[in-house]
Coordinates of C-alpha atoms in Angstrom, one line a residue:
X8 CA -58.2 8.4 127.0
X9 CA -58.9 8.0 123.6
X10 CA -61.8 10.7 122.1
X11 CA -63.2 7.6 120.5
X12 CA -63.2 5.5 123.6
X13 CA -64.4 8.4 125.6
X14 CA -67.7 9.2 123.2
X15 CA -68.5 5.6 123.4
X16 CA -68.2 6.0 127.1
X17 CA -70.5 8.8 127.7
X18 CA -73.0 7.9 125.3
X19 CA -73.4 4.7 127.5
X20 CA -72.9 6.2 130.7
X21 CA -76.4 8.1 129.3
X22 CA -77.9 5.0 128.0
X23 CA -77.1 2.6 131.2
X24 CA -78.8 4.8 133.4
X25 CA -75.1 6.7 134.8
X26 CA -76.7 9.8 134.4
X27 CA -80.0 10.7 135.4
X28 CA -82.3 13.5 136.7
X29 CA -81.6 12.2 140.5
X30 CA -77.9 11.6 139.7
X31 CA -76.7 14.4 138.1
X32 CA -73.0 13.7 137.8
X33 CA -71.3 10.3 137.5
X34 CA -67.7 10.5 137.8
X35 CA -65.4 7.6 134.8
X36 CA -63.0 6.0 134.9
X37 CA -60.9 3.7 131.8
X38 CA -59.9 0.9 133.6
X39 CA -57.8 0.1 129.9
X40 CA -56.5 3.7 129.7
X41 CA -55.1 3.1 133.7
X42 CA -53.2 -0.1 132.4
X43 CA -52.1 1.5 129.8
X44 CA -50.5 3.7 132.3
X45 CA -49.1 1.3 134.3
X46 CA -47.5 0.0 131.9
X47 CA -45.9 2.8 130.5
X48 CA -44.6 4.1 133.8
X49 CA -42.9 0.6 134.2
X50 CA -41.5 0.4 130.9
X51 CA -40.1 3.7 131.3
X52 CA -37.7 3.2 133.8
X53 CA -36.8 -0.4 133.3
X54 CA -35.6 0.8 129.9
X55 CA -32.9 3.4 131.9
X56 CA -32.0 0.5 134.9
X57 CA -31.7 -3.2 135.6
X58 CA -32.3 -1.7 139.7
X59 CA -35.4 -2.7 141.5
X60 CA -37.9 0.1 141.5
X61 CA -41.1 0.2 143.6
X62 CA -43.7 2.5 141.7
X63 CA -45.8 3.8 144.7
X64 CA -48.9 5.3 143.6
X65 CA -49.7 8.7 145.8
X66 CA -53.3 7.6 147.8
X67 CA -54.2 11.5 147.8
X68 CA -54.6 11.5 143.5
X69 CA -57.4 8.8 144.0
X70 CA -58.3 7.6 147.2
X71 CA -60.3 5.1 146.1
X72 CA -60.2 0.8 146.8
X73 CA -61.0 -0.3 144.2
X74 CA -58.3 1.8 141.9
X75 CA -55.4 1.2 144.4
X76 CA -56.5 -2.9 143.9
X77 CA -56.3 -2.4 140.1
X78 CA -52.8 -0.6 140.2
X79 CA -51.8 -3.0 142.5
X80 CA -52.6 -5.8 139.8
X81 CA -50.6 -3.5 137.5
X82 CA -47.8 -4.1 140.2
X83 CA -47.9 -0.5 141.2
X84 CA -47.7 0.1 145.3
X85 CA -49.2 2.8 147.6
X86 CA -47.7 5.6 148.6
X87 CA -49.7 7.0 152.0
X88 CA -49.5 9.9 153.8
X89 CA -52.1 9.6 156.3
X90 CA -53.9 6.6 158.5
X91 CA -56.6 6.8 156.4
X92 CA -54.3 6.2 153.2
X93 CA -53.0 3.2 155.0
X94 CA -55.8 2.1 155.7
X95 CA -57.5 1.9 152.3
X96 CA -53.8 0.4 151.1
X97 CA -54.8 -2.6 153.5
X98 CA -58.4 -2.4 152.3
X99 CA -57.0 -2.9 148.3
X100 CA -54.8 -5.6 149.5
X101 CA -51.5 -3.7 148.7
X102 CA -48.6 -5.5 150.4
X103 CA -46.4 -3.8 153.4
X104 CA -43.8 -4.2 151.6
X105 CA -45.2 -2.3 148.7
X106 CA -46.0 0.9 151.1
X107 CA -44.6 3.7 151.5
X108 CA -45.2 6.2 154.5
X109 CA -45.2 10.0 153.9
X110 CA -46.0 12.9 155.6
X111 CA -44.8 15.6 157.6
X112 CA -46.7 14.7 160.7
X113 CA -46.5 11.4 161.1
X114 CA -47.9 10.7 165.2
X115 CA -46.5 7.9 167.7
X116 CA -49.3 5.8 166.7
X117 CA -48.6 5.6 162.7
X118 CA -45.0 5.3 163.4
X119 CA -45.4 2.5 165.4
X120 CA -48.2 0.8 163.1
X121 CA -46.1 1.6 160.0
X122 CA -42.4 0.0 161.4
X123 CA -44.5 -2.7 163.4
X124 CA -46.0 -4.0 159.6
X125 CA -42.6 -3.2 158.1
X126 CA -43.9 -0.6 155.8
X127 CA -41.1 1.7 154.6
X128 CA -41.2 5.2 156.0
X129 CA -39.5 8.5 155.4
X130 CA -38.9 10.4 158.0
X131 CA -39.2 14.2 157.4
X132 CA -37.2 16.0 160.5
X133 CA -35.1 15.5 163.0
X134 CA -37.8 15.0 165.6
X135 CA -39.2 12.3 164.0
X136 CA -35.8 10.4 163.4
X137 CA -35.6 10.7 167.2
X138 CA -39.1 9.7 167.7
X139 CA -37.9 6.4 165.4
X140 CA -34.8 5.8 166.9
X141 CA -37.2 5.1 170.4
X142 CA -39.2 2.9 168.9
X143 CA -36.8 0.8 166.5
X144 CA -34.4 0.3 170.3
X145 CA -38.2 -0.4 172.1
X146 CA -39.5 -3.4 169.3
X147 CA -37.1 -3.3 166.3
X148 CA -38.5 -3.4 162.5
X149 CA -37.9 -5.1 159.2
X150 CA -39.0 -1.4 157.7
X151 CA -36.8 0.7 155.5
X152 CA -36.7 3.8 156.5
X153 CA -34.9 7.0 155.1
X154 CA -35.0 10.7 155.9
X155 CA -36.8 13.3 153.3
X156 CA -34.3 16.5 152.1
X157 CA -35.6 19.1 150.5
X158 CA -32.7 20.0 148.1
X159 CA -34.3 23.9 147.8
X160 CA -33.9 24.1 143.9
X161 CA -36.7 26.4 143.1
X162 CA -40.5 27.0 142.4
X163 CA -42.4 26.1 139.6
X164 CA -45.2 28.0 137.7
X165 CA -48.1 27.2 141.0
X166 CA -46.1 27.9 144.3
X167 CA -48.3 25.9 146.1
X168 CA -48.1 22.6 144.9
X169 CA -43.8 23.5 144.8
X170 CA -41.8 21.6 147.4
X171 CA -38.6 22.1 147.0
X172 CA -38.5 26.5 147.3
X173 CA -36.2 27.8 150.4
X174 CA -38.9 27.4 152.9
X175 CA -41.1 24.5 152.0
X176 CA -42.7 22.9 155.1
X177 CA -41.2 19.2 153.4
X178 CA -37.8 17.7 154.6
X179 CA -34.5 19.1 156.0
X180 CA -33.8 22.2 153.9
X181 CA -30.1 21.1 152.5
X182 CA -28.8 24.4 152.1
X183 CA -29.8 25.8 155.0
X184 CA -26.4 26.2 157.2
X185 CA -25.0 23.0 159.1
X186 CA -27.9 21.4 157.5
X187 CA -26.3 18.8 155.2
X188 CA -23.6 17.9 157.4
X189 CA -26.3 17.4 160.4
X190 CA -27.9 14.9 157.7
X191 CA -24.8 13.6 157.4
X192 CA -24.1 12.8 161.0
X193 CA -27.4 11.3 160.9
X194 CA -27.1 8.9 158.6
X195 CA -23.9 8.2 160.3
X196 CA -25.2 7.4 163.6
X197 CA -27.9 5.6 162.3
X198 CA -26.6 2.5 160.4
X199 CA -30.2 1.1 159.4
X200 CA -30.9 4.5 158.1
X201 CA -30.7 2.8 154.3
X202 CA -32.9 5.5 152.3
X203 CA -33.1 8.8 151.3
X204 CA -36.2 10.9 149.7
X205 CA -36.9 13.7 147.6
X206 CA -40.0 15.4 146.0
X207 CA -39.1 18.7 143.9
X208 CA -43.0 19.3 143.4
X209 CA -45.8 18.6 140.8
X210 CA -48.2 20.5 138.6
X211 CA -46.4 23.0 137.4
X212 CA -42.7 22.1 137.8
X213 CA -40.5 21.8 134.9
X214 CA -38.6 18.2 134.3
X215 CA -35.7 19.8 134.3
X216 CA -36.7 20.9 137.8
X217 CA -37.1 18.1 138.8
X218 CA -34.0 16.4 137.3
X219 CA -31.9 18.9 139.3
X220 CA -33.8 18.1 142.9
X221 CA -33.1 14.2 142.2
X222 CA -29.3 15.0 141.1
X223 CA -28.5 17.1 145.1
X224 CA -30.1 14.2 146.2
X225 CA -28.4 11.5 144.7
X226 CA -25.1 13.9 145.3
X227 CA -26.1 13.8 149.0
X228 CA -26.2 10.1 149.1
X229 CA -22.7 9.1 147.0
X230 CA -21.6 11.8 149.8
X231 CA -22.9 9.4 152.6
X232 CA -21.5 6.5 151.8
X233 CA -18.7 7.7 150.9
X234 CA -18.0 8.9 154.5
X235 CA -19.8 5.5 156.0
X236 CA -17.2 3.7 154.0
X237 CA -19.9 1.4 152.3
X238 CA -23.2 1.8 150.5
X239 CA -25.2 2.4 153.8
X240 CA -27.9 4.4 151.8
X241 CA -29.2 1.5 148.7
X242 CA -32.5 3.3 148.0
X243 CA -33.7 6.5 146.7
X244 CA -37.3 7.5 146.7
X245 CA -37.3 10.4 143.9
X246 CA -41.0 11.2 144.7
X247 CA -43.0 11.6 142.1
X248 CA -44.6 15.2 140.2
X249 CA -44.8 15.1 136.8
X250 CA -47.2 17.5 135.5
X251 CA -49.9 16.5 133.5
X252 CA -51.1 18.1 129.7
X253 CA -54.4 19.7 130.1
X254 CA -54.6 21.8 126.9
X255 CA -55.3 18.4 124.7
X256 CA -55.5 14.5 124.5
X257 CA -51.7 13.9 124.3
X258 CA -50.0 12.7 127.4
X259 CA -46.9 14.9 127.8
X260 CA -44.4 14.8 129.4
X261 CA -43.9 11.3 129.2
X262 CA -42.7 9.0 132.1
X263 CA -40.4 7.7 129.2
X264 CA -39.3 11.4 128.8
X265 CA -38.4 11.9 132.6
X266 CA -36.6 8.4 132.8
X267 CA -34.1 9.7 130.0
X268 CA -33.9 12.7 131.4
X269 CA -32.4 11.1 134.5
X270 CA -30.6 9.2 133.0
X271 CA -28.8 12.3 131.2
X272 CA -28.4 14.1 134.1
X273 CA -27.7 11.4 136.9
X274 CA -26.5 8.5 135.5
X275 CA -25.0 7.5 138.3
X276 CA -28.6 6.6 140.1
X277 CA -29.4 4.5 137.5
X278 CA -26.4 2.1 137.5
X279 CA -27.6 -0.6 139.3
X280 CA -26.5 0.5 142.5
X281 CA -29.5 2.2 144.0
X282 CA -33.1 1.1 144.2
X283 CA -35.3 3.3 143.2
X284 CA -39.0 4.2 144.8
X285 CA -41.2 6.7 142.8
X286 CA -44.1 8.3 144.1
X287 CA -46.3 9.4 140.8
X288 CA -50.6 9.7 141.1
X289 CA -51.9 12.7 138.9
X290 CA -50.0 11.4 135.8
X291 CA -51.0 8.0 136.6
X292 CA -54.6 8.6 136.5
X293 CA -55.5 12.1 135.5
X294 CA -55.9 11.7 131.9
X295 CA -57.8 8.4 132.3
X296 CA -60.9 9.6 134.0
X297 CA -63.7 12.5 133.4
X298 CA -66.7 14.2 134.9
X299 CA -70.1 13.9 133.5
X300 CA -72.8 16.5 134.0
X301 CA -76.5 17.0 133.3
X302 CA -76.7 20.8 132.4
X303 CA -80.1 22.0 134.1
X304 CA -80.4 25.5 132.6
X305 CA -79.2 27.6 130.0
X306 CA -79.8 31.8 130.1
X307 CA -78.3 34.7 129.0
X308 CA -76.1 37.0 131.3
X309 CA -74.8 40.4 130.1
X310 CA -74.9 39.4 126.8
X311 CA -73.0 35.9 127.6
X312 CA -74.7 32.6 127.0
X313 CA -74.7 30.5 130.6
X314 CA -74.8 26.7 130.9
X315 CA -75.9 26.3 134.5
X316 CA -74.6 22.5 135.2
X317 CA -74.4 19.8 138.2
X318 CA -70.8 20.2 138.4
X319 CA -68.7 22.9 139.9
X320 CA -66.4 23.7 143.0
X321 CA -67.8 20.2 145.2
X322 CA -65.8 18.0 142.3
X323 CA -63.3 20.5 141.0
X324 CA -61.9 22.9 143.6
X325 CA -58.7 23.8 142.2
X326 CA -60.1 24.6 139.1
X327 CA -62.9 27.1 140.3
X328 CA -60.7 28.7 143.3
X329 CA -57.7 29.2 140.9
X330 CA -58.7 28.7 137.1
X331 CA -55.7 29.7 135.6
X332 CA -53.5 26.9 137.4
X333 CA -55.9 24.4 136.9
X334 CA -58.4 25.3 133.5
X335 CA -60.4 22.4 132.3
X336 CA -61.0 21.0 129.1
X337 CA -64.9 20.6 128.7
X338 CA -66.5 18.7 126.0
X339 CA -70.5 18.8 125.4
X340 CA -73.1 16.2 124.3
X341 CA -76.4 16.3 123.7
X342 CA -79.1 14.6 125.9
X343 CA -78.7 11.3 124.5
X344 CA -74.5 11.5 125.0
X345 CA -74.0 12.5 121.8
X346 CA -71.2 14.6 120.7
X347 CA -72.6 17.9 120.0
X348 CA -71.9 19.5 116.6
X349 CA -72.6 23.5 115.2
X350 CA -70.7 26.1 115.7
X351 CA -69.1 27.3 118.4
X352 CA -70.2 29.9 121.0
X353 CA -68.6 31.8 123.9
X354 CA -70.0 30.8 126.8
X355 CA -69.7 30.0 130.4
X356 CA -70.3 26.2 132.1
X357 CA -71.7 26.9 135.6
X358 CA -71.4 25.0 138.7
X359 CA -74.4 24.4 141.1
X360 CA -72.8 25.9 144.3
X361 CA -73.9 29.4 145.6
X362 CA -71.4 31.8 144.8
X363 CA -71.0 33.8 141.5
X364 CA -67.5 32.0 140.8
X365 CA -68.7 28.3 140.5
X366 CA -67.6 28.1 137.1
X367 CA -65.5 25.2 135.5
X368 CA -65.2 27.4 132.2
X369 CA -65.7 31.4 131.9
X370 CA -65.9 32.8 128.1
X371 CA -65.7 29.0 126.7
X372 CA -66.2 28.4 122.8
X373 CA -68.4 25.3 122.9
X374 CA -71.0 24.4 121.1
X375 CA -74.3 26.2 122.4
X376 CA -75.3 24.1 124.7
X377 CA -79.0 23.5 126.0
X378 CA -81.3 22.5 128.7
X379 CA -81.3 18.7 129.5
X380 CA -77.6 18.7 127.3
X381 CA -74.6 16.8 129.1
X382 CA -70.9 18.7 129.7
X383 CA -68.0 16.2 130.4
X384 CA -64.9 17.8 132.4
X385 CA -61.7 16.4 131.2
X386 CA -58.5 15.0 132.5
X387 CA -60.4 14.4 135.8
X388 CA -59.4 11.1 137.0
X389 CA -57.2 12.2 139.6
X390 CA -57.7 14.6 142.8
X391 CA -61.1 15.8 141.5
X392 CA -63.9 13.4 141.9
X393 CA -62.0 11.7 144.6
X394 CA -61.5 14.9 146.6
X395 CA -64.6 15.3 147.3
X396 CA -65.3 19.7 148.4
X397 CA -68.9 19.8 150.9
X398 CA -69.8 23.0 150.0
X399 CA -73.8 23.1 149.9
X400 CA -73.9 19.6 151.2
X401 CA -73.3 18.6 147.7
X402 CA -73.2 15.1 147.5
X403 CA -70.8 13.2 146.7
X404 CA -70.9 11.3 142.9
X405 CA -70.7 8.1 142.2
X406 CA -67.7 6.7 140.3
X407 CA -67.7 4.1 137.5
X408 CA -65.0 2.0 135.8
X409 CA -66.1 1.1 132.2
X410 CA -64.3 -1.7 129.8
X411 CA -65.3 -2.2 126.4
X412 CA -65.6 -5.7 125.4
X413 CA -65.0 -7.4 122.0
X414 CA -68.2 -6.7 120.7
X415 CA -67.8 -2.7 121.6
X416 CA -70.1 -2.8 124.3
X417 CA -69.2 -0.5 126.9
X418 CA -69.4 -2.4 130.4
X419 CA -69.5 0.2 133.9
X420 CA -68.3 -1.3 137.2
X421 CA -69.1 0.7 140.4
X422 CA -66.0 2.1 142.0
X423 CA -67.8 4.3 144.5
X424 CA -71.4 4.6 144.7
X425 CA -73.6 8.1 144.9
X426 CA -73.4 9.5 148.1
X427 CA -77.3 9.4 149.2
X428 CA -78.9 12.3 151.5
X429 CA -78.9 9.9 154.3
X430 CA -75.4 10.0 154.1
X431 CA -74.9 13.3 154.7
X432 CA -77.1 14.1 157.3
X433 CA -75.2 11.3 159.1
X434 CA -72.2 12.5 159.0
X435 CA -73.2 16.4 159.6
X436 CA -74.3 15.4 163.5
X437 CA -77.8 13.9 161.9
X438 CA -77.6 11.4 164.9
X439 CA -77.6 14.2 167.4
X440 CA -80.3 16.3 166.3
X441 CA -80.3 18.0 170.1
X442 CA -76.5 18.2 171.1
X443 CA -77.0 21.8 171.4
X444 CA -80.3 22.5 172.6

């Protein structure tokens, strides 16, 4: 998102009404800056092979209909790792054939819905392949379906969000003993077992990283087919994880990056004879959304100027629980949505939650802001305005896609609207008032 595009954006966001005294925080979204996007994770890898590759979004980065409809007009597919996931897939209008099933708990029921539709699906275990092999004897299934290894190459910089360590709960751990020859067995006794995933990890994880996790498992397949005597496996899914710039505007690493990359270190997956299947969502959208915040008060504390704000651990989790894995860029405006100017102070940005670490910046040089002001959190568009945290009964804000049109006018579509208090007291029991009593 351009800084241009974006001032433009919350200046209107202020003037339309986005952003008011009973909605305190509107959630955007650059419907031109997720094209953008699109395109540049397409061009990326059709530049490295003349393969078919199916770019499946990852649901969990922004859950959201109307987003999954608009990558799906981009040609980008759904990656779903829960019946929920599928379901809003369906609800977008994303095709079965465009769908791909993740997750490491996958029950009878999703199974059976997913291979029944013909939705691809990676298995992650041995329990599940034999939970398949019953149901594709019991009804058959046009579905692809491939086991997930996890090629145990290492941890990036946030162990949490690395999948591919020596005891990550994702896949069959390859170098674990008898492993790879049991996957190889597998493959063996299974001959419509055509695919075969890997996801090294995300935030955090080098390319090269993630390079080397694709490589043991493009090994793993020449090593398959090799002993099926034919090219039994004709898809990888290389998952997706690349992380995401949040110190400034630029967009690095690149999708175009990555593709090269690969193409460095495994040519041989990018030949022609392999489809590919890619699983990307926080680069996708991250940089192309942002949080907007009325900020209610301003004090002193200790010395240290305090911006208390609408916006805290309900939208952005990650970033108050750990804020050294997940800082935020924050820009402020004045009450009109005007960038604001002067010189800069250390202060903190303060969420409305209560606890004392609600904070989306601690010891922040902004400019000072002041009651009434407006704070937009950067890099936003994925996981945090969609990932909605309860804490407080916050409410949930409303999300808006915005355009601007020839004439510079900047036009808002709702994606999601506010979540009203009715809402909430639905869905905390308000129909039973006297369960207990």
């Amino acid at each position: 998102m351009s800084s241009e595009r974006r001032d433009r954006a919350v200046r209107a966001a202020v003037e339309q009404g986005l952003l008011t005294e009973e909605k305190p925080v509107a959630a955007l979204l650059d419907v031109a800056g997720i094209r953008i996007g699109a395109a540049a994770l397409r061009d990326a890898f059709a530049a490295v092979t003349d393969a078919p590759v199916l770019h499946a979004f990852a649901v969990k980065a922004a859950p959201l209909v109307p987003v999954l409809a608009l990558l799906d007009d981009e040609g980008i597919g759904a990656e779903v790792a829960s019946p929920g996931e599928l379901a809003l897939a369906r609800a977008a209008g994303v095709r079965p054939e465009r769908i791909v099933l993740d997750s490491p708990a996958k029950t009878p029921a999703e199974l059976r819905e997913a291979l029944a539709l013909g939705i691809a699906v990676n298995a992650d275990n041995p329990q599940e392949l034999a939970r398949i092999d019953a149901l594709v004897r019991s009804a058959g299934s046009t579905s692809p379906v491939g086991l997930r290894v996890n090629p145990q190459v290492g941890s990036g910089a946030i162990e949490a969000l690395s999948t591919a360590t020596a005891t990550s709960k994702f896949g069959v751990a390859l170098r674990d003993e008898g492993a790879r020859e049991s996957v190889v067995r597998a493959y063996l006794d299974r001959p419509w077992l055509t695919r075969l995933h890997t996801h090294t990890g995300s935030q955090g994880v080098p390319l090269a990283l993630m390079a080397e996790g694709v490589a043991a498992a493009y090994d793993l397949a020449e090593e398959i087919n090799r002993a099926a005597g034919r090219q039994q496996i004709d898809t990888l899914d290389i998952g997706g994880g690349l992380p995401v710039n949040f110190a400034s505007d630029e967009q690095t690493p690149s999708f175009a990056e990555y593709a090269q990359l690969l193409r460095e270190r495994v040519p041989g997956l990018l030949d022609g004879r392999y489809g590919l299947v890619t699983e990307f969502g926080r680069s996708l959208l991250a940089k192309h959304g942002l949080i907007l915040a009325r900020v209610e008060y301003t004090k002193t504390s200790g010395g240290r100027p305090v911006a208390v704000t609408h916006a805290g651990v309900q939208v952005a989790t990650r970033t108050v629980y750990d804020p050294a894995s997940w800082p935020l860029r924050i820009e402020a405006y004045d009450a009109k949505g005007r960038p604001r100017t002067g010189g800069s102070v250390v202060q903190d940005v303060a969420g409305p939650a209560c606890f004392a670490g609600d904070l989306l910046a601690e010891a922040r040089a902004l400019p000072r802001l002041e009651q009434g002001d407006v704070i937009a959190a950067l890099d936003t568009g994925a996981y945090y305005f969609s990932s909605h945290y309860g804490y407080n009964s916050l409410p949930r804000p409303g999300v808006h896609g915005y355009t601007t049109g020839p004439d510079d006018a900047v036009r808002f579509s709702v994606v999601r609207a506010p979540q009203t208090m009715a809402e909430i007291v639905a869905e905390s029991g308000g129909a039973w008032p006297d369960a207990l009593l």
